[in-house]
Coordinates of C-alpha atoms in Angstrom, one line a residue:
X1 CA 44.0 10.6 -17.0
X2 CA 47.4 12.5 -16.6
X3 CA 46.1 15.9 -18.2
X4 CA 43.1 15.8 -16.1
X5 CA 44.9 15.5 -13.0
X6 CA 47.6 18.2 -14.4
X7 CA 45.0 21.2 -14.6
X8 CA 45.6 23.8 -12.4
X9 CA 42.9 24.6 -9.6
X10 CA 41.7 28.3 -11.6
X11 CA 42.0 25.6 -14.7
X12 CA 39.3 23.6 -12.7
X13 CA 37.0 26.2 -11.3
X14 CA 36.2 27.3 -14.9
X15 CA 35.4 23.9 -16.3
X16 CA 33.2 23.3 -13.2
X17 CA 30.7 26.3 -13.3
X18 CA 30.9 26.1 -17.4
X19 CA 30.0 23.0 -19.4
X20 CA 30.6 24.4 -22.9
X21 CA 33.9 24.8 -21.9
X22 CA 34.3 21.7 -20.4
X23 CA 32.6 20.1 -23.4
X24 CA 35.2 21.8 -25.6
X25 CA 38.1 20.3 -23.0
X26 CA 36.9 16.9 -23.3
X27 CA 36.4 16.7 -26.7
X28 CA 40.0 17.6 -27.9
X29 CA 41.1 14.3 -25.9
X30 CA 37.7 12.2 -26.6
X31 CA 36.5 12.8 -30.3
X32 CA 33.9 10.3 -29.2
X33 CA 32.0 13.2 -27.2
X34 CA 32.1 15.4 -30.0
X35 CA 27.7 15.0 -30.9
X36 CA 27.2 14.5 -27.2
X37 CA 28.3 18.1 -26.9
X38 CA 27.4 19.0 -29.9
X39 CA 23.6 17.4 -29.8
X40 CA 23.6 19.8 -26.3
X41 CA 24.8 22.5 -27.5
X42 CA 22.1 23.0 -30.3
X43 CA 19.4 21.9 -27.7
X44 CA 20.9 24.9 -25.1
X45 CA 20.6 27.6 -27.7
X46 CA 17.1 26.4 -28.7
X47 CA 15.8 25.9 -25.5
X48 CA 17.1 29.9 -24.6
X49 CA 14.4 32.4 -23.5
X50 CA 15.3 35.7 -24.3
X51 CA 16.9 37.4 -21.2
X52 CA 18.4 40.0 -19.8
X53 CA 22.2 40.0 -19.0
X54 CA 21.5 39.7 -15.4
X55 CA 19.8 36.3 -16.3
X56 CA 15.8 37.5 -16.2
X57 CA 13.9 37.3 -19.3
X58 CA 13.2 40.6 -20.8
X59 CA 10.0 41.6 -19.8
X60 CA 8.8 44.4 -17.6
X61 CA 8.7 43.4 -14.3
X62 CA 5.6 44.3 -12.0
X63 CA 7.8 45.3 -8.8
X64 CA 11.2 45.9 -8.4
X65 CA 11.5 44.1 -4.7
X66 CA 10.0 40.7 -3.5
X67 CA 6.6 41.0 -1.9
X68 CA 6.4 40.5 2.0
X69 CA 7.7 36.9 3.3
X70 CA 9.1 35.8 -0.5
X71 CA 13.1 35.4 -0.1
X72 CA 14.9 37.3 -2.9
X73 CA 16.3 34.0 -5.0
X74 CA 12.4 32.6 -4.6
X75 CA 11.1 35.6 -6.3
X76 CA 14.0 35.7 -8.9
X77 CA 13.2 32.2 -9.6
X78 CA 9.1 32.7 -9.8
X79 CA 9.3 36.2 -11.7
X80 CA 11.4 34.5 -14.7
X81 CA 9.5 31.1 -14.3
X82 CA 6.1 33.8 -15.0
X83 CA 7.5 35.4 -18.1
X84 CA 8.4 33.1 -19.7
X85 CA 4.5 31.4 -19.3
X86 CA 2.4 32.1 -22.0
X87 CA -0.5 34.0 -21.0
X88 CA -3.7 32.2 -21.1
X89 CA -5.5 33.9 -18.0
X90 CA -6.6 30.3 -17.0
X91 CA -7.8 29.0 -13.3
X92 CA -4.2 27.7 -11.9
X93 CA -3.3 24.5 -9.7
X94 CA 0.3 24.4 -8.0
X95 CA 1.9 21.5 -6.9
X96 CA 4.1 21.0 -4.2
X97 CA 3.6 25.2 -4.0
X98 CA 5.3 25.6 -0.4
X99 CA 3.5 29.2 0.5
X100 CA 2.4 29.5 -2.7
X101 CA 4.8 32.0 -4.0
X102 CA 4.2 31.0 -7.8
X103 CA 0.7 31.0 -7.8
X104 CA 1.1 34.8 -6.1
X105 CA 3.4 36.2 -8.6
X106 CA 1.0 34.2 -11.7
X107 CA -2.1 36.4 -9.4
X108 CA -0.3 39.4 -9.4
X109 CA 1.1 39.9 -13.1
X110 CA -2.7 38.9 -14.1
X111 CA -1.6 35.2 -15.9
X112 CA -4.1 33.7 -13.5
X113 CA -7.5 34.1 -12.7
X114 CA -7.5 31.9 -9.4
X115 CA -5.0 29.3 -7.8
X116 CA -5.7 26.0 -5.9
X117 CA -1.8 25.4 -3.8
X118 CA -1.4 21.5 -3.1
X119 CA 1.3 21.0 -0.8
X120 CA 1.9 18.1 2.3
X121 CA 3.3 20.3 4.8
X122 CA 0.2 22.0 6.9
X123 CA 3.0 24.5 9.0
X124 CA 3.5 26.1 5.0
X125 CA -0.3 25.8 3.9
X126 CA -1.1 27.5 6.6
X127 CA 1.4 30.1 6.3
X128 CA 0.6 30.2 2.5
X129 CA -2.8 31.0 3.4
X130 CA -1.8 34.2 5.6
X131 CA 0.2 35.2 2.8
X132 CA -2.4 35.0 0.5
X133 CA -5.0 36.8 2.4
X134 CA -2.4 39.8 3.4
X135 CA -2.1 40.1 -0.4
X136 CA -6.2 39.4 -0.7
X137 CA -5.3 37.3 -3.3
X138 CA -8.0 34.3 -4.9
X139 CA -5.7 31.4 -3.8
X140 CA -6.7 28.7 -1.5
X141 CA -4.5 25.8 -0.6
X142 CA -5.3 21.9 -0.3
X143 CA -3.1 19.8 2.3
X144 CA -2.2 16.6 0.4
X145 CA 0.1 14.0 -0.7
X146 CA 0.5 14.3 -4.2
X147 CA 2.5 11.1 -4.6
X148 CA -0.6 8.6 -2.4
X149 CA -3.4 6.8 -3.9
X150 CA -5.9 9.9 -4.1
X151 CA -3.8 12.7 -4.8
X152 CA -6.6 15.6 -6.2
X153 CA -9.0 17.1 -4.5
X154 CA -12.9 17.4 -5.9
X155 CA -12.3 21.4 -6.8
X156 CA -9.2 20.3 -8.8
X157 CA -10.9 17.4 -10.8
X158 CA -13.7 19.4 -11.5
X159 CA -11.5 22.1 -13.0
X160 CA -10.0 20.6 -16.4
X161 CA -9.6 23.6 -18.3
X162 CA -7.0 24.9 -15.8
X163 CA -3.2 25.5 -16.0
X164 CA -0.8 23.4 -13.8
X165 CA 2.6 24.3 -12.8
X166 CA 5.1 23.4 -10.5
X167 CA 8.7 25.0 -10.3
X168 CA 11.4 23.0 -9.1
X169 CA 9.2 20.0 -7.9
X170 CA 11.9 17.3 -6.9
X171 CA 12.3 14.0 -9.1
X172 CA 8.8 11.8 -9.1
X173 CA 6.3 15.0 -7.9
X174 CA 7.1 16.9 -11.2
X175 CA 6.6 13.5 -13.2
X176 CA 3.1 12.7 -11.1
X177 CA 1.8 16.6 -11.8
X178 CA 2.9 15.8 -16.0
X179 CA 1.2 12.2 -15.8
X180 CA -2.1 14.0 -13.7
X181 CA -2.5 16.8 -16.1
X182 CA -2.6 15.0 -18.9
X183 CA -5.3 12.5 -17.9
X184 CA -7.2 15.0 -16.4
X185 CA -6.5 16.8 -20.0
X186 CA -6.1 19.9 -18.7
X187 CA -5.1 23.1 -20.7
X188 CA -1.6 23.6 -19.7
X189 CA 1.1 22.3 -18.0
X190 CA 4.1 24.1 -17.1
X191 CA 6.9 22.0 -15.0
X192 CA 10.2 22.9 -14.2
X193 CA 12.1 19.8 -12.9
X194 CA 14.6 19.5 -10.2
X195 CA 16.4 16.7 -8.2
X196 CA 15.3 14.0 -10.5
X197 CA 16.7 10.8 -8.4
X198 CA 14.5 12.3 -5.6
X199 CA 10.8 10.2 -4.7
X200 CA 10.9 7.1 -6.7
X201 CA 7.3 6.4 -7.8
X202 CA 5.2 4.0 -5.2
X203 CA 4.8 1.6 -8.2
X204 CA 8.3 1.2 -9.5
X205 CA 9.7 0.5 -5.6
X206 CA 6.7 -2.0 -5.2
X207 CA 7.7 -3.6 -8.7
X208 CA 11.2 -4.0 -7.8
X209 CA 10.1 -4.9 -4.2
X210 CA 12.5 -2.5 -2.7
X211 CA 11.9 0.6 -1.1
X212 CA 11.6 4.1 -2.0
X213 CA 15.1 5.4 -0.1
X214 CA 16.4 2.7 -2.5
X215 CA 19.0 3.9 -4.7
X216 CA 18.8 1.2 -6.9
X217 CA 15.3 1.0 -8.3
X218 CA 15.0 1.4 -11.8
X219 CA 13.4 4.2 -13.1
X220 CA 11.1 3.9 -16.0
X221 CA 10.9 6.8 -18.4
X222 CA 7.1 8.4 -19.4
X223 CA 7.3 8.5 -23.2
X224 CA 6.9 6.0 -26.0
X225 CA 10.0 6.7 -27.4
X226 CA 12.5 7.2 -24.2
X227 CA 11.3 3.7 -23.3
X228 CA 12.3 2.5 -27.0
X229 CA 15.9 3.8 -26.1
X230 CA 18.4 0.9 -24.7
X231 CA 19.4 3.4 -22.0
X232 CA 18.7 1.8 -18.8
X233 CA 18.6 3.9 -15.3
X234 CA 18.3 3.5 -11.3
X235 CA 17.3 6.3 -9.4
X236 CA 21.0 6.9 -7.7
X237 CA 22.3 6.8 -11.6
X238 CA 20.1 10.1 -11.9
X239 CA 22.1 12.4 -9.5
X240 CA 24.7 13.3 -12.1
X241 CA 22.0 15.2 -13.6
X242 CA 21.8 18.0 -10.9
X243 CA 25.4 17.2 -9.1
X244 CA 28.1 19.8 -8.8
X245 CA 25.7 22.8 -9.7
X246 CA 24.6 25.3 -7.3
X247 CA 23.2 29.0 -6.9
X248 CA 24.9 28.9 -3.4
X249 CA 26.2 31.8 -1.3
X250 CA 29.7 32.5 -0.8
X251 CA 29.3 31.1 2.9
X252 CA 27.7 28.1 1.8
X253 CA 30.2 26.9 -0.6
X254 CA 32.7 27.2 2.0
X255 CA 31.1 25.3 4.3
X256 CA 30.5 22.7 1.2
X257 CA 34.1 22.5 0.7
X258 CA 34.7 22.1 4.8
X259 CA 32.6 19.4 4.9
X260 CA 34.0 17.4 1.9
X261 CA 37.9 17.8 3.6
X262 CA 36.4 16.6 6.9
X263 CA 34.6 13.9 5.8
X264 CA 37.9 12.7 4.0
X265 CA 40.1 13.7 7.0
X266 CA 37.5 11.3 8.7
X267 CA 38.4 8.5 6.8
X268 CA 41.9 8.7 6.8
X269 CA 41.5 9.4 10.7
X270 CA 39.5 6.7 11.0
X271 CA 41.7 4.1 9.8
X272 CA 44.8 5.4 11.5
X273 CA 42.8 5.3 14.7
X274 CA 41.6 1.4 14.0
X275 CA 45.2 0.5 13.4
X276 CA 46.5 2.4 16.6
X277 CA 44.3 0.0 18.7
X278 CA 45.7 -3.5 17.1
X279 CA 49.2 -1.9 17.3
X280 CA 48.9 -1.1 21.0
X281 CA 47.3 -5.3 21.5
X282 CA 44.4 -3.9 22.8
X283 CA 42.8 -6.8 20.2
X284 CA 43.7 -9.8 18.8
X285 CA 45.5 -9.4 15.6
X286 CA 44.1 -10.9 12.5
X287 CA 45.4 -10.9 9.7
X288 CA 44.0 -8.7 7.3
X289 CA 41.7 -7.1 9.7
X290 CA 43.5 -3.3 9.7
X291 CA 43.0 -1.9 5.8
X292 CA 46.3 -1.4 4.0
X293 CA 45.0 1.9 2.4
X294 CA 42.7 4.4 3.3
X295 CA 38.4 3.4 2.2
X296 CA 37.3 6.4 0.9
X297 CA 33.7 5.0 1.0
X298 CA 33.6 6.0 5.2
X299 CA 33.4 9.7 3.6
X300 CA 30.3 8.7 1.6
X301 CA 28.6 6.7 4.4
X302 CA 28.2 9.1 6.9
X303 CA 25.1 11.0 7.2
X304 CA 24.0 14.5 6.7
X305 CA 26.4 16.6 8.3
X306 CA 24.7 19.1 11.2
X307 CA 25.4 22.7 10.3
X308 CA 26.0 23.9 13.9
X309 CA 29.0 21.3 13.6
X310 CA 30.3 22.6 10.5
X311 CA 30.4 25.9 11.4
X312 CA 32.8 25.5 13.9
X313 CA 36.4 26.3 13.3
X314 CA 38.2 26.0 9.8
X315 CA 38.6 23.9 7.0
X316 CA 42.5 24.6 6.8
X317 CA 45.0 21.8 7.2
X318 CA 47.1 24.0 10.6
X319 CA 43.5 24.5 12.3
X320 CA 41.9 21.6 13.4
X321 CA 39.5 22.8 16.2
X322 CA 36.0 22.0 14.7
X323 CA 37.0 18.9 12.9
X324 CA 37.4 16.8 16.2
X325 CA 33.7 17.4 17.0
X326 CA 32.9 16.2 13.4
X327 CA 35.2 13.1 14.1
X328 CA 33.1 12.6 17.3
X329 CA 29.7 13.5 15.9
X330 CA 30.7 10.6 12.8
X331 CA 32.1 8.2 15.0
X332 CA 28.6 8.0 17.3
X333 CA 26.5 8.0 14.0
X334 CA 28.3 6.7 11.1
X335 CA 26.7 3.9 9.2
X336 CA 26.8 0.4 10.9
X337 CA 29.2 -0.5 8.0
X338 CA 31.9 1.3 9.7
X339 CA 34.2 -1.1 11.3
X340 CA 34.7 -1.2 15.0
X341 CA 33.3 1.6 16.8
X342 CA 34.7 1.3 20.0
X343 CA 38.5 1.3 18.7
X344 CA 37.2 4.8 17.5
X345 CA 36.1 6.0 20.3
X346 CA 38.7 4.7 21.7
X347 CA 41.3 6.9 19.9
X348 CA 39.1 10.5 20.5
X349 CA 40.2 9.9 23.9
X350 CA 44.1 9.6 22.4
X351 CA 43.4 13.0 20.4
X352 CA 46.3 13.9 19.0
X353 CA 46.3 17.5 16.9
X354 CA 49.5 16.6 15.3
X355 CA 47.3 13.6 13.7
X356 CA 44.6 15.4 13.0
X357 CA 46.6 18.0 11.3
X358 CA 48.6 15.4 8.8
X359 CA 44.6 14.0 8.3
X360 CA 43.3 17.1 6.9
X361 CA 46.5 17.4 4.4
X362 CA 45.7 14.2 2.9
X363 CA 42.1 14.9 2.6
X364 CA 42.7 18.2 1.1
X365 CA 45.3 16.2 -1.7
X366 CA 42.3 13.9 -2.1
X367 CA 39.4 16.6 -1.9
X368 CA 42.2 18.0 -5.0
X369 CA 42.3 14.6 -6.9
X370 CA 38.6 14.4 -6.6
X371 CA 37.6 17.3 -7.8
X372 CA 39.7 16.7 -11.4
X373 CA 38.8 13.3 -12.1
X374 CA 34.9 14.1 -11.5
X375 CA 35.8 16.6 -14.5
X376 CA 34.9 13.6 -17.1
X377 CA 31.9 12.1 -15.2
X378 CA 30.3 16.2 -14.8
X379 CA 30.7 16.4 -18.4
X380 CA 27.9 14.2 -19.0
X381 CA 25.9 15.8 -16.6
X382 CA 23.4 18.6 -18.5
X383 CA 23.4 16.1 -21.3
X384 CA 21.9 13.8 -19.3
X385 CA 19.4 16.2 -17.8
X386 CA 18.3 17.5 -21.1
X387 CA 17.4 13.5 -21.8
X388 CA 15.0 13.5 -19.0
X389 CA 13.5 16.3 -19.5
X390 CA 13.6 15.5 -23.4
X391 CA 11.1 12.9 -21.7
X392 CA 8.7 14.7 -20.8
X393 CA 8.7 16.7 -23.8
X394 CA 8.2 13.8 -25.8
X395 CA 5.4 12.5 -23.4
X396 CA 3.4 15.7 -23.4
X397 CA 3.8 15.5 -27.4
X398 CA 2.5 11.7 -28.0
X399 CA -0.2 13.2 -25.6
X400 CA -1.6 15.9 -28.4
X401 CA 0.1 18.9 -26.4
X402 CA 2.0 21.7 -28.3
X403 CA 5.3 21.8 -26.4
X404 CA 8.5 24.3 -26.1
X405 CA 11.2 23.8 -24.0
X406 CA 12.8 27.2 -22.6
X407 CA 15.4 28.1 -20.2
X408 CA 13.6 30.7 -18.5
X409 CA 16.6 31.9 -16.3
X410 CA 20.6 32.2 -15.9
X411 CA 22.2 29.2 -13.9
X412 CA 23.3 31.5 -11.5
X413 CA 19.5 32.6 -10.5
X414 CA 19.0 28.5 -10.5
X415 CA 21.1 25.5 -12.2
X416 CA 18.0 23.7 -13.3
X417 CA 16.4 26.5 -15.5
X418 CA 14.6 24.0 -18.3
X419 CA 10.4 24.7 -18.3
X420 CA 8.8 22.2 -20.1
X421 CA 5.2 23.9 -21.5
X422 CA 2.8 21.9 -23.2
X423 CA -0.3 23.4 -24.3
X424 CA -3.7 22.6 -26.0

């Protein structure tokens, strides 16, 4: 506990953006950890696809800049998820395809004869589809829900000896594309998983008679032998697996870190404010009603924060314009959880900048404290995403497929880099 919190902030930016050397960190003061990081160690350099120092694989690319409309990290991301397909030159179905850049790029480099997009959103199917006829391209796109009760559309079903891919479809819709694939037996499957606690199957929220924005339903893993494990998971237990990674811009992580020291300045704002109003008799006192300490949970509660708001003003402890329209923005819709509303209210109309200034100190010590102990719990967090996607590994296997696992790009192009391929 002490040497965690010891570690100097440089000391902490390494061990965040590199989990072999946090592995090595934790291990010298929990031998306990040592096959845990040694089990993902030998699965990392097993899983590597050969690439080039700038974190493509090596392979010749087809053009040196995106084609028109594809964003520069989407076609980074699609031109290594490509290469690193084996070439079977096999009618192609996308899930969850957006504007279809995969099945474009599969098109292009000749690794696809035709492509079928499935996506929910008609505004991107239908800009897919001018995409694809600018590029007179053989891909047609299918509006559906790929998690309701008839996912698949005729031309799909009728098309088993196909290839069917998805890159970075979130938690449940890369699971539903495996599980769909294989009973339609198709020829090859090629997932890339991403935000695994995200769209808790339809069937596991009805079992547990919850529902799906549940954080607590259990989630039920796809092989024979995963289920056979005693590990036991919820949903919410499944963000460590993609938490505190990112291929963000320099801009965004600064805005990241603003928000996280406002939402803590919030709380400790918040109960400073609640007490001012019982001090001042404006309510009955009761005894235990004002909180002795700070409840860091208000940061948590609060919803997603707009990003017009948190591009206002700074982040730093002496500048506090910006973080009183946060404080007004949380204290109209914060969670009903939050106690007494109307004292808060109350106390934006008190401002006081020498408050808010000694706020955003405290939340920057906490933001600091934070940041170190999360060191232990991030450690386990590519081990348990190699787990999960060990899962589908194993299902695809116990299915007949012939399946490789590959990390078919740097973590700087994108943090979750595994492709599953299972082929038959």
């Amino acid at each position: 506990h002490r040497d965690v919190l010891e570690l100097s902030d440089a000391e902490v930016e390494l061990l965040q953006g590199n989990d072999e050397a946090l592995h090595r960190w934790i291990c010298k003061r929990v031998p306990s950890f040592e096959p845990v990081a040694e089990v993902t160690q030998r699965l990392h350099t097993a899983a590597l696809w050969p690439m080039r120092s700038n974190g493509q694989p090596k392979i010749a690319c087809i053009r040196r800049h995106p084609p028109f409309g594809m964003p520069a990290k989407k076609w980074e991301q699609v031109s290594a998820f490509t290469a690193a397909l084996p070439t079977r030159e096999l009618p192609c179905v996308e899930w969850c395809a957006g504007k279809g850049y995969l099945s474009q790029e599969l098109l292009t480099r000749g690794a696809a004869t035709s492509s079928i997009c499935l996506e929910i959103d008609p505004v991107l199917c239908r800009a897919g589809r001018t995409l694809a006829s600018r590029a007179a391209l053989p891909l047609s796109f299918v509006q559906t829900d790929v998690l309701g009760p008839s996912p698949l559309p005729p031309s799909v079903l009728a098309m088993p000896r196909a290839s069917h891919v998805a890159l970075h479809a979130c938690g449940d819709l890369h699971r539903q594309m495996i599980q769909s694939a294989v009973k339609l037996g198709v020829a090859q499957v090629a997932a890339a998983p991403c935000c695994y606690h995200k769209h808790p199957a339809r069937v596991d929220t009805a079992r547990a008679g919850l529902t799906a924005e549940c954080s607590s339903v259990p989630w039920r893993p796809l092989s024979e032998a995963a289920r056979r494990s005693k590990l036991r998971f919820n949903y919410d237990d499944l963000k460590l697996a993609a938490v505190g990674e990112c291929a963000a811009k320099r801009r965004d992580e600064r805005l990241r870190a603003r928000e996280v020291t406002w939402r803590l300045a919030f709380a400790a704002w918040h109960r400073r404010a609640y007490a001012r109003v019982h001090r001042i008799g404006l309510r009955p006192q009761q005894k235990g009603t004002v909180p002795r300490v700070i409840d860091w949970t208000t940061a948590s509660r609060l919803r997603s924060v707009p990003l017009p708001i948190l591009s206002q003003g700074s982040s730093s402890s002496e500048i506090t314009t910006g973080f009183r329209a946060f404080c007004e923005w949380a204290a109209t819709r914060g969670s009903n959880s939050l106690p007494d509303q109307q004292a808060v209210l109350l106390a934006l109309e008190q401002w006081s900048e020498k408050e808010a200034g000694s706020c955003l100190r405290i939340a920057k010590a906490q933001a600091r404290r934070i940041a170190r102990l999360e060191l232990v719990r991030h450690a386990y967090r590519r081990p348990l995403e190699l787990w999960l996607v060990l899962d589908l590994c194993l299902f695809l296997e116990e299915e007949g497929y012939n399946v490789e696992l590959r990390q078919f790009c740097d973590k700087t192009i994108s943090p979750r880099n595994l492709l599953v391929i299972g082929n038959r």
